[in-house]
Short mmCIF file of C-alpha atoms and ligand atoms in Angstrom, two decimals:
data_model
loop_
_atom_site.label_atom_id
_atom_site.label_comp_id
_atom_site.label_asym_id
_atom_site.label_seq_id
_atom_site.Cartn_x
_atom_site.Cartn_y
_atom_site.Cartn_z
CA MET A 1 -0.26 11.32 -21.31
CA THR A 2 -1.72 14.05 -18.88
CA GLU A 3 -3.47 13.07 -16.14
CA ARG A 4 -7.09 13.19 -16.37
CA LEU A 5 -7.93 12.90 -12.52
CA GLN A 6 -6.39 13.71 -9.81
CA ILE A 7 -6.58 13.03 -5.65
CA GLN A 8 -4.29 15.65 -3.86
CA ASN A 9 -4.32 14.33 -0.23
CA LEU A 10 -7.89 13.87 0.48
CA TYR A 11 -9.78 13.03 3.69
CA LYS A 12 -12.73 12.59 4.73
CA ILE A 13 -14.82 12.40 8.10
CA PHE A 14 -17.41 11.11 8.51
CA SER A 15 -18.40 13.65 11.92
CA ALA A 16 -20.18 16.98 11.56
CA ALA A 17 -16.87 18.50 13.00
CA PRO A 18 -13.84 17.07 11.33
CA GLU A 19 -11.56 19.53 12.68
CA ALA A 20 -10.73 17.16 15.51
CA ALA A 21 -10.46 14.29 12.94
CA LEU A 22 -7.78 15.86 11.34
CA GLN A 23 -5.64 17.30 13.92
CA ILE A 24 -4.74 13.49 15.46
CA LEU A 25 -4.29 12.25 11.83
CA ALA A 26 -2.16 14.62 10.99
CA ASN A 27 -0.20 14.25 14.90
CA GLY A 28 0.33 10.94 13.10
CA GLY A 29 -3.06 8.70 15.03
CA ASP A 30 -4.41 6.53 12.44
CA LYS A 31 -8.55 5.75 11.74
CA ASN A 32 -8.53 3.47 15.28
CA THR A 33 -6.92 6.24 17.68
CA VAL A 34 -9.65 8.92 15.98
CA PHE A 35 -12.93 6.35 16.81
CA ASP A 36 -11.07 6.13 20.00
CA LYS A 37 -11.37 9.07 21.09
CA LEU A 38 -13.75 10.77 19.27
CA GLY A 39 -15.85 8.35 17.92
CA ALA A 40 -15.88 9.37 14.41
CA VAL A 41 -14.89 7.26 11.87
CA VAL A 42 -12.73 7.84 9.07
CA GLY A 43 -13.28 7.01 5.60
CA LEU A 44 -10.34 8.23 3.91
CA ASN A 45 -7.27 9.19 5.11
CA ASN A 46 -4.70 11.67 2.99
CA VAL A 47 -5.47 9.22 0.06
CA SER A 48 -3.61 10.52 -2.81
CA LEU A 49 -3.61 8.88 -6.87
CA SER A 50 -3.50 10.15 -10.26
CA VAL A 51 -5.45 9.60 -13.32
CA PRO A 52 -4.55 9.18 -16.99
CA GLU A 53 -6.69 9.68 -19.32
CA GLY A 54 -7.55 6.14 -20.89
CA ALA A 55 -6.35 5.34 -17.95
CA MET A 56 -7.86 2.13 -16.62
CA TYR A 57 -7.27 3.05 -13.00
CA MET A 58 -8.26 -0.25 -10.51
CA VAL A 59 -8.75 0.80 -6.85
CA MET A 60 -8.80 -2.96 -4.79
CA GLY A 61 -9.07 -3.50 -1.10
CA LEU A 62 -10.71 -5.18 1.64
CA SER A 63 -14.73 -4.33 2.93
CA GLY A 64 -14.22 -0.99 4.02
CA SER A 65 -10.89 0.04 3.47
CA GLY A 66 -12.32 3.10 1.91
CA LYS A 67 -12.87 2.23 -1.59
CA SER A 68 -16.68 3.28 -2.53
CA THR A 69 -15.64 6.22 0.12
CA LEU A 70 -13.46 7.63 -2.21
CA ALA A 71 -15.39 7.55 -5.31
CA ARG A 72 -18.85 8.61 -3.55
CA CYS A 73 -16.25 12.28 -3.19
CA ILE A 74 -15.24 11.93 -6.67
CA ASN A 75 -18.95 12.19 -7.21
CA ARG A 76 -19.68 14.28 -4.09
CA LEU A 77 -21.89 12.24 -2.90
CA ASN A 78 -19.70 11.98 -0.07
CA GLU A 79 -18.56 16.33 0.60
CA PRO A 80 -14.96 15.63 0.98
CA SER A 81 -12.98 17.14 4.51
CA ALA A 82 -9.91 17.95 2.87
CA GLY A 83 -8.38 18.19 0.28
CA LYS A 84 -8.65 18.88 -3.64
CA ILE A 85 -9.68 16.37 -6.30
CA LEU A 86 -8.52 18.38 -9.73
CA LEU A 87 -10.38 17.37 -13.32
CA ASP A 88 -7.83 18.07 -16.21
CA GLY A 89 -5.64 20.69 -13.44
CA ARG A 90 -8.55 22.35 -11.80
CA ASP A 91 -10.53 21.72 -8.49
CA ILE A 92 -13.74 20.73 -8.24
CA VAL A 93 -14.30 20.51 -4.10
CA PRO A 94 -14.77 24.50 -3.64
CA LEU A 95 -17.52 24.18 -7.02
CA LYS A 96 -20.96 25.73 -6.19
CA GLU A 97 -23.88 23.32 -6.14
CA GLU A 98 -25.14 24.43 -9.99
CA GLU A 99 -21.34 23.63 -11.04
CA LEU A 100 -21.13 20.17 -9.77
CA ARG A 101 -24.60 19.33 -11.00
CA GLU A 102 -22.96 20.78 -14.71
CA VAL A 103 -19.40 18.14 -14.09
CA ARG A 104 -21.22 15.28 -12.57
CA ARG A 105 -23.98 16.14 -15.56
CA THR A 106 -21.57 15.62 -18.48
CA ARG A 107 -17.69 14.80 -17.13
CA ILE A 108 -18.25 12.16 -14.59
CA SER A 109 -21.06 8.69 -15.50
CA MET A 110 -21.03 6.00 -12.33
CA VAL A 111 -21.93 2.54 -12.13
CA PHE A 112 -22.80 0.96 -9.35
CA GLN A 113 -22.76 -2.62 -8.18
CA HIS A 114 -26.66 -2.14 -8.49
CA PHE A 115 -28.20 -0.72 -10.80
CA ALA A 116 -30.69 1.11 -10.22
CA LEU A 117 -33.42 0.61 -13.03
CA LEU A 118 -36.20 1.96 -13.18
CA PRO A 119 -38.92 -0.66 -13.17
CA ASN A 120 -41.61 0.15 -14.95
CA LYS A 121 -39.79 2.25 -18.44
CA ARG A 122 -38.63 -0.11 -20.78
CA VAL A 123 -35.28 -0.17 -21.48
CA ILE A 124 -34.98 2.52 -23.54
CA GLU A 125 -36.05 4.63 -21.62
CA ASN A 126 -33.90 4.02 -18.74
CA VAL A 127 -30.56 4.31 -21.14
CA GLU A 128 -32.17 7.96 -22.68
CA PHE A 129 -32.27 9.32 -18.61
CA GLY A 130 -29.81 10.82 -18.65
CA LEU A 131 -29.24 12.46 -21.16
CA LYS A 132 -32.87 14.22 -20.74
CA LEU A 133 -32.30 15.15 -16.82
CA ARG A 134 -29.35 16.33 -19.61
CA GLY A 135 -31.99 18.30 -22.09
CA ALA A 136 -31.06 16.62 -25.13
CA SER A 137 -34.28 16.67 -26.93
CA PRO A 138 -36.63 13.00 -27.54
CA ALA A 139 -35.14 12.25 -31.15
CA ASP A 140 -31.58 13.61 -30.56
CA ARG A 141 -31.95 11.13 -26.48
CA ARG A 142 -33.89 8.12 -28.63
CA ARG A 143 -31.33 8.41 -31.44
CA ARG A 144 -28.22 7.94 -28.29
CA ALA A 145 -30.07 5.16 -26.48
CA ASP A 146 -30.11 3.41 -29.69
CA GLU A 147 -26.26 3.23 -30.06
CA VAL A 148 -25.28 2.68 -26.95
CA LEU A 149 -27.22 0.02 -26.35
CA SER A 150 -26.04 -2.11 -28.81
CA VAL A 151 -22.46 -0.30 -27.87
CA VAL A 152 -23.22 -2.81 -24.95
CA GLY A 153 -24.74 -5.40 -27.12
CA LEU A 154 -28.30 -5.06 -26.42
CA ALA A 155 -30.14 -3.80 -29.89
CA ARG A 156 -32.62 -5.72 -29.59
CA TRP A 157 -33.62 -5.00 -26.09
CA GLY A 158 -34.22 -1.62 -25.93
CA TYR A 159 -38.39 -2.48 -25.45
CA HIS A 160 -38.70 -4.83 -22.77
CA PHE A 161 -38.87 -4.58 -19.22
CA PRO A 162 -35.83 -4.31 -16.90
CA HIS A 163 -37.76 -7.01 -15.56
CA GLU A 164 -37.18 -9.08 -18.90
CA LEU A 165 -33.73 -9.07 -18.29
CA SER A 166 -30.96 -11.63 -16.62
CA GLY A 167 -28.34 -9.52 -14.05
CA GLY A 168 -25.68 -9.32 -16.38
CA MET A 169 -28.54 -7.60 -19.32
CA ARG A 170 -29.46 -4.85 -16.70
CA GLN A 171 -25.41 -4.42 -15.92
CA ARG A 172 -25.38 -4.06 -18.99
CA VAL A 173 -28.22 -2.02 -19.68
CA GLY A 174 -26.24 0.03 -16.96
CA LEU A 175 -23.38 0.76 -18.75
CA ALA A 176 -25.34 1.57 -21.31
CA ARG A 177 -26.40 4.35 -19.15
CA ALA A 178 -22.87 5.49 -18.38
CA LEU A 179 -22.43 5.67 -21.25
CA ALA A 180 -24.60 7.98 -22.98
CA THR A 181 -23.96 11.29 -22.05
CA ASP A 182 -20.65 10.89 -23.31
CA ALA A 183 -19.23 11.35 -19.95
CA ASP A 184 -15.30 11.08 -20.04
CA ILE A 185 -14.93 9.34 -17.16
CA LEU A 186 -16.73 6.14 -14.90
CA ILE A 187 -16.89 5.07 -12.33
CA MET A 188 -17.82 1.91 -11.16
CA ASP A 189 -18.03 0.30 -8.16
CA GLU A 190 -18.19 -2.87 -8.01
CA ALA A 191 -20.37 -3.09 -11.38
CA PHE A 192 -19.51 -6.33 -11.38
CA SER A 193 -19.33 -7.94 -8.57
CA ALA A 194 -22.99 -8.85 -7.81
CA LEU A 195 -22.53 -11.44 -11.88
CA ASP A 196 -22.72 -14.78 -11.66
CA PRO A 197 -19.04 -15.96 -12.55
CA LEU A 198 -19.00 -16.82 -16.13
CA ILE A 199 -21.69 -13.68 -16.68
CA ARG A 200 -19.02 -12.18 -15.05
CA THR A 201 -15.67 -12.61 -17.16
CA GLU A 202 -18.18 -12.52 -20.44
CA MET A 203 -19.14 -8.08 -18.53
CA GLN A 204 -14.94 -8.13 -18.17
CA ASP A 205 -14.57 -8.74 -21.14
CA GLU A 206 -16.85 -6.88 -23.18
CA LEU A 207 -15.46 -3.95 -20.99
CA LEU A 208 -11.67 -4.84 -22.24
CA ARG A 209 -13.12 -4.90 -25.38
CA LEU A 210 -15.21 -1.53 -25.27
CA GLN A 211 -12.54 0.53 -24.36
CA ARG A 212 -9.92 -0.46 -26.45
CA THR A 213 -12.10 2.13 -29.13
CA LEU A 214 -13.82 4.42 -26.08
CA ASN A 215 -10.82 5.00 -24.90
CA LYS A 216 -12.63 6.76 -21.68
CA THR A 217 -10.50 7.36 -18.71
CA ILE A 218 -12.56 3.98 -15.88
CA LEU A 219 -11.90 4.62 -12.26
CA PHE A 220 -13.02 0.80 -11.33
CA ILE A 221 -12.96 -0.39 -8.05
CA THR A 222 -12.98 -3.98 -6.75
CA HIS A 223 -12.88 -6.06 -4.00
CA ASP A 224 -11.45 -9.15 -6.50
CA PHE A 225 -7.40 -8.57 -6.66
CA GLN A 226 -7.84 -11.58 -9.66
CA GLU A 227 -10.33 -8.92 -11.64
CA ALA A 228 -7.50 -5.46 -10.47
CA LEU A 229 -5.62 -8.02 -12.25
CA LYS A 230 -7.18 -8.39 -15.18
CA LEU A 231 -8.87 -4.42 -16.46
CA GLY A 232 -5.73 -2.89 -14.37
CA THR A 233 -3.34 -0.61 -16.21
CA ARG A 234 -2.62 1.03 -13.04
CA ILE A 235 -3.59 -0.30 -9.18
CA ALA A 236 -4.20 1.03 -5.59
CA ILE A 237 -4.84 -0.60 -2.58
CA MET A 238 -6.53 0.54 0.37
CA SER A 239 -6.44 -0.64 3.42
CA GLU A 240 -8.56 1.41 6.79
CA GLY A 241 -9.13 4.28 4.09
CA GLU A 242 -5.17 4.53 3.21
CA LEU A 243 -3.09 4.48 0.18
CA VAL A 244 -1.27 1.66 0.89
CA ARG A 245 0.22 0.53 -2.37
CA GLU A 246 0.08 1.62 -5.78
CA GLY A 247 1.77 0.42 -9.06
CA THR A 248 1.64 -1.64 -12.36
CA PRO A 249 -0.79 -5.11 -11.81
CA GLN A 250 3.20 -6.95 -12.45
CA SER A 251 4.75 -4.77 -10.28
CA ILE A 252 2.72 -5.02 -7.13
CA VAL A 253 2.83 -9.26 -7.29
CA LEU A 254 6.47 -8.82 -7.68
CA GLU A 255 6.85 -6.46 -4.85
CA PRO A 256 3.88 -5.91 -2.72
CA GLY A 257 5.22 -4.66 0.40
CA SER A 258 3.21 -5.57 2.94
CA ASP A 259 1.18 -8.46 4.49
CA TYR A 260 -1.63 -6.45 3.86
CA VAL A 261 -0.65 -7.36 0.60
CA ALA A 262 1.50 -10.06 0.33
CA ALA A 263 -2.04 -11.86 1.07
CA PHE A 264 -4.08 -11.08 -1.98
CA THR A 265 -1.03 -11.83 -4.27
CA ARG A 266 -0.68 -15.37 -3.06
CA GLU A 267 -2.89 -16.64 -4.86
CA ILE A 268 -2.37 -15.22 -8.29
CA ASP A 269 -1.71 -17.14 -11.95
CA ARG A 270 1.24 -15.92 -12.26
CA ALA A 271 1.45 -17.52 -15.79
CA ARG A 272 -0.36 -15.99 -17.35
CA LEU A 273 -0.15 -12.11 -15.65
CA PHE A 274 3.84 -11.67 -17.00
CA ASP A 275 4.51 -11.77 -20.57
CA ALA A 276 7.23 -13.24 -23.16
CA ARG A 277 9.03 -9.39 -22.26
CA SER A 278 9.27 -9.61 -18.26
CA VAL A 279 11.23 -12.42 -17.85
CA MET A 280 13.61 -12.17 -21.29
CA ARG A 281 16.99 -11.56 -21.08
CA GLU A 282 18.96 -8.89 -23.34
CA ALA A 283 20.61 -10.15 -26.53
CA ALA A 284 24.25 -8.24 -27.31
CA PRO A 285 25.72 -8.84 -30.59
CA ILE A 286 29.26 -10.83 -30.31
CA LEU A 287 30.38 -10.95 -33.66
CA ARG A 288 29.31 -9.85 -37.79
CA SER A 289 29.92 -11.11 -41.14
CA GLU A 290 28.84 -10.88 -44.50
CA SER A 291 25.97 -14.41 -43.26
CA GLY A 292 25.04 -11.82 -40.52
CA ILE A 293 24.62 -11.04 -36.70
CA LEU A 294 25.37 -12.97 -34.50
CA VAL A 295 23.84 -12.23 -30.89
CA GLY A 296 23.62 -13.90 -27.27
CA GLY A 297 23.67 -13.41 -23.89
CA ALA A 298 26.70 -13.44 -21.78
CA GLU A 299 26.14 -15.96 -19.14
CA ALA A 300 27.31 -19.76 -20.48
CA GLY A 301 25.26 -22.04 -21.98
CA ASP A 302 23.19 -19.04 -23.08
CA PRO A 303 22.21 -19.37 -27.35
CA GLY A 304 22.90 -17.27 -29.58
CA PHE A 305 21.02 -15.94 -33.08
CA VAL A 306 21.50 -14.96 -35.99
CA LEU A 307 20.27 -12.10 -37.04
CA ASP A 308 19.95 -10.36 -40.71
CA GLY A 309 20.75 -6.36 -41.24
CA GLU A 310 16.63 -6.13 -40.49
CA GLY A 311 17.06 -7.41 -36.46
CA ARG A 312 14.98 -10.55 -37.66
CA ILE A 313 16.33 -14.54 -37.30
CA LEU A 314 18.24 -16.08 -39.64
CA GLY A 315 18.71 -19.27 -36.46
CA ALA A 316 20.35 -20.63 -33.77
CA LEU A 317 22.99 -21.07 -32.54
CA ASP A 318 22.94 -24.27 -28.84
CA GLY A 319 25.15 -22.65 -26.23
CA ALA A 320 28.10 -24.92 -27.49
CA ALA A 321 28.06 -24.07 -30.84
CA LEU A 322 27.95 -19.57 -29.24
CA GLY A 323 31.09 -20.39 -26.96
CA HIS A 324 32.63 -22.07 -31.04
CA ALA A 325 31.27 -19.11 -32.28
CA ARG A 326 33.01 -16.73 -29.62
CA GLN A 327 36.71 -18.11 -29.76
CA SER A 328 36.66 -19.13 -33.52
CA GLY A 329 35.22 -15.52 -34.62
CA GLU A 330 33.34 -17.82 -37.32
CA ILE A 331 29.80 -17.78 -36.53
CA GLY A 332 29.44 -21.04 -38.87
CA THR A 333 25.58 -22.79 -39.56
CA PRO A 334 22.79 -21.53 -37.72
CA SER A 335 20.63 -24.09 -36.64
CA SER A 336 16.60 -23.43 -37.54
CA ASP A 337 15.80 -25.24 -34.88
CA TYR A 338 14.46 -22.73 -32.16
CA VAL A 339 11.61 -21.26 -30.98
CA SER A 340 10.67 -17.88 -31.30
CA VAL A 341 7.09 -16.07 -29.07
CA PRO A 342 5.92 -12.70 -29.37
CA GLU A 343 7.55 -10.46 -26.99
CA ASN A 344 3.58 -9.78 -24.84
CA ALA A 345 3.36 -13.75 -24.86
CA LYS A 346 1.87 -14.84 -21.48
CA LEU A 347 4.00 -17.00 -20.16
CA ILE A 348 0.62 -20.59 -20.25
CA GLU A 349 1.88 -19.67 -23.55
CA VAL A 350 5.58 -19.47 -23.46
CA ALA A 351 5.21 -22.27 -22.01
CA ARG A 352 3.37 -24.52 -24.21
CA SER A 353 5.59 -23.83 -26.87
CA TYR A 354 8.49 -24.72 -24.91
CA ARG A 355 10.77 -27.95 -27.14
CA ASN A 356 12.95 -29.58 -25.44
CA GLY A 357 17.02 -27.76 -25.36
CA ALA A 358 15.26 -25.85 -28.44
CA PRO A 359 16.82 -21.87 -28.01
CA MET A 360 13.62 -19.42 -27.06
CA ALA A 361 13.79 -16.02 -28.84
CA VAL A 362 11.18 -13.54 -28.45
CA ILE A 363 11.04 -11.17 -31.46
CA ASP A 364 8.49 -7.85 -31.61
CA GLU A 365 5.12 -7.63 -33.74
CA ASP A 366 7.55 -7.02 -36.69
CA GLY A 367 9.69 -9.95 -36.26
CA ARG A 368 12.44 -8.45 -35.05
CA LEU A 369 14.53 -10.45 -31.71
CA VAL A 370 14.20 -8.15 -28.26
CA GLY A 371 15.24 -10.78 -25.82
CA THR A 372 16.36 -14.79 -25.34
CA LEU A 373 14.43 -16.22 -22.60
CA GLY A 374 16.08 -19.41 -20.49
CA VAL A 375 13.66 -22.08 -19.63
CA GLY A 376 14.88 -21.20 -15.63
CA GLU A 377 13.93 -18.27 -15.81
CA LEU A 378 10.82 -18.53 -17.02
CA LEU A 379 10.01 -21.51 -14.76
CA SER A 380 11.66 -19.32 -12.03
CA ARG A 381 9.06 -16.24 -12.52
CA MET A 382 6.10 -18.82 -12.20
CA SER A 383 6.73 -20.54 -9.17
CA SER A 384 7.24 -16.95 -7.09
CA THR A 385 7.72 -13.89 -6.81
CA SER A 386 11.55 -12.56 -6.49
CA PRO A 387 13.31 -10.11 -5.36
CA LYS A 388 13.26 -8.22 -8.58
CA THR A 389 13.13 -4.47 -7.44
CA ALA A 390 10.40 -2.11 -7.49
CA SER A 391 9.86 -0.05 -11.09
CA ALA A 392 9.71 3.18 -11.56
CA GLY A 393 6.53 5.30 -10.07
CA ASP A 394 5.56 2.22 -8.14
CA ARG A 395 4.48 3.72 -4.57
CA HIS A 396 4.86 1.78 -1.12
CA VAL A 397 3.39 4.03 1.11
N1 ATP B 401 -22.52 7.15 5.86
C1 ATP B 401 -21.36 7.02 7.04
N2 ATP B 401 -21.93 7.33 8.16
C2 ATP B 401 -20.74 6.65 8.48
N3 ATP B 401 -20.02 6.23 8.12
C3 ATP B 401 -19.76 5.88 7.12
C4 ATP B 401 -20.46 6.60 6.06
N4 ATP B 401 -20.44 5.57 4.75
C5 ATP B 401 -19.19 4.94 4.72
N5 ATP B 401 -19.03 4.81 6.45
C6 ATP B 401 -17.28 4.46 7.15
O1 ATP B 401 -15.93 4.45 6.22
C7 ATP B 401 -15.61 3.32 6.22
C8 ATP B 401 -14.82 3.42 4.56
O2 ATP B 401 -16.21 2.35 3.97
P1 ATP B 401 -16.49 2.40 2.77
O3 ATP B 401 -18.27 2.49 1.95
O4 ATP B 401 -16.22 3.14 1.53
O5 ATP B 401 -15.86 0.87 1.77
P2 ATP B 401 -15.55 0.17 0.47
O6 ATP B 401 -14.11 0.09 0.76
O7 ATP B 401 -16.37 0.68 -0.20
O8 ATP B 401 -15.98 -1.52 1.57
P3 ATP B 401 -17.04 -2.06 0.34
O9 ATP B 401 -15.85 -2.96 0.16
O10 ATP B 401 -17.78 -3.35 1.55
O11 ATP B 401 -18.17 -1.42 -0.72
C9 ATP B 401 -16.34 2.79 6.58
O12 ATP B 401 -15.42 2.37 7.65
C10 ATP B 401 -17.53 2.86 6.77
O13 ATP B 401 -18.19 2.34 8.21
MG1 MG B 402 -17.97 0.09 -1.64
#
């Protein structure tokens, strides 16, 4: 995957003379030291992150941790004090006003928490707004606005006024406006935070659905960890202007790395976060015969499965039958009493299909066995964090 957007050692000091503050930070001071000595607020302190093309990259953290400052630096509503912002490898920090306006118009769109719609303009004119700034012809603007309004499910609402819409619908208009310009990077700052819970869930589902076809690169800012887990392909967690943890949703819950991050993960419903693949055990071949290939786990009591030449399951052997097969070198007669679950099934679904005593197989989308699942692992992963080591590419700062 190519890196669409990279932030490198970015600093934002809210001060007319940031140099002294940068010096204090370089010498190991933090946000509080700078404030005590200079009275200047550190918005961002040496933030580096990298957003691959097509990612739904979540930036999460408590109020005041610097999330909006980061978004505003990317869009240059805030001027960075030091560091680089690379768009497709090109640093946009040194760009002149003119070039910068071009980048903002064509590459990056923003959606805010309270999206300011023009109250006296109809919905469709609101959606056209960015296109007008780009100099699109009236006919092209209208056609494009029509298109994106139906994308967000508001096809019939173009000629209404904003006050005739609910909060959720207005937020959809904001999203349509951001989509209309065809910018490939969307920055969404608490875009759903003001919505009531049901509408919010609906908007999250909508965004996931849209993203499957649009494939934009999305930087999504939220203070809600559940939202970050649900939407994110990666999550960056901020505290006091610093990035303190970065990784996939599952790895952050498994390995928070600090009390600050652990506090967010405590209430998480692990059964809905982890999938069968993340807890399964690999099954290794044990015996081959004309009737099939016997595979099974290494531990006593692990079940075995008999597979055809394609890796599809012909039947199962329970722990005792597997032990017997190992000793005799004969596969014997496999049983059809087993449960198979898709590798991407969430643990809650796995638990629902569990049958007492029946061996559990994890299969891929072609029906081939990829691993086996024991009830012990299933329960322990659902109930707590495990001391597994962090995945490759994870960052603990
Ligand atoms: N224009 C400004 N002038 C001075 N300080 C600012 C300015 N904007 C933000 N800050 C400070 O920068 C820090 C980070 O603020 P920011 O708005 O980025 O936080 P946030 O993580 O988005 O919080 P929230 O979840 O409340 O939106 C805060 O300490 C804030 O007071
Ligand atoms: Mg904010």
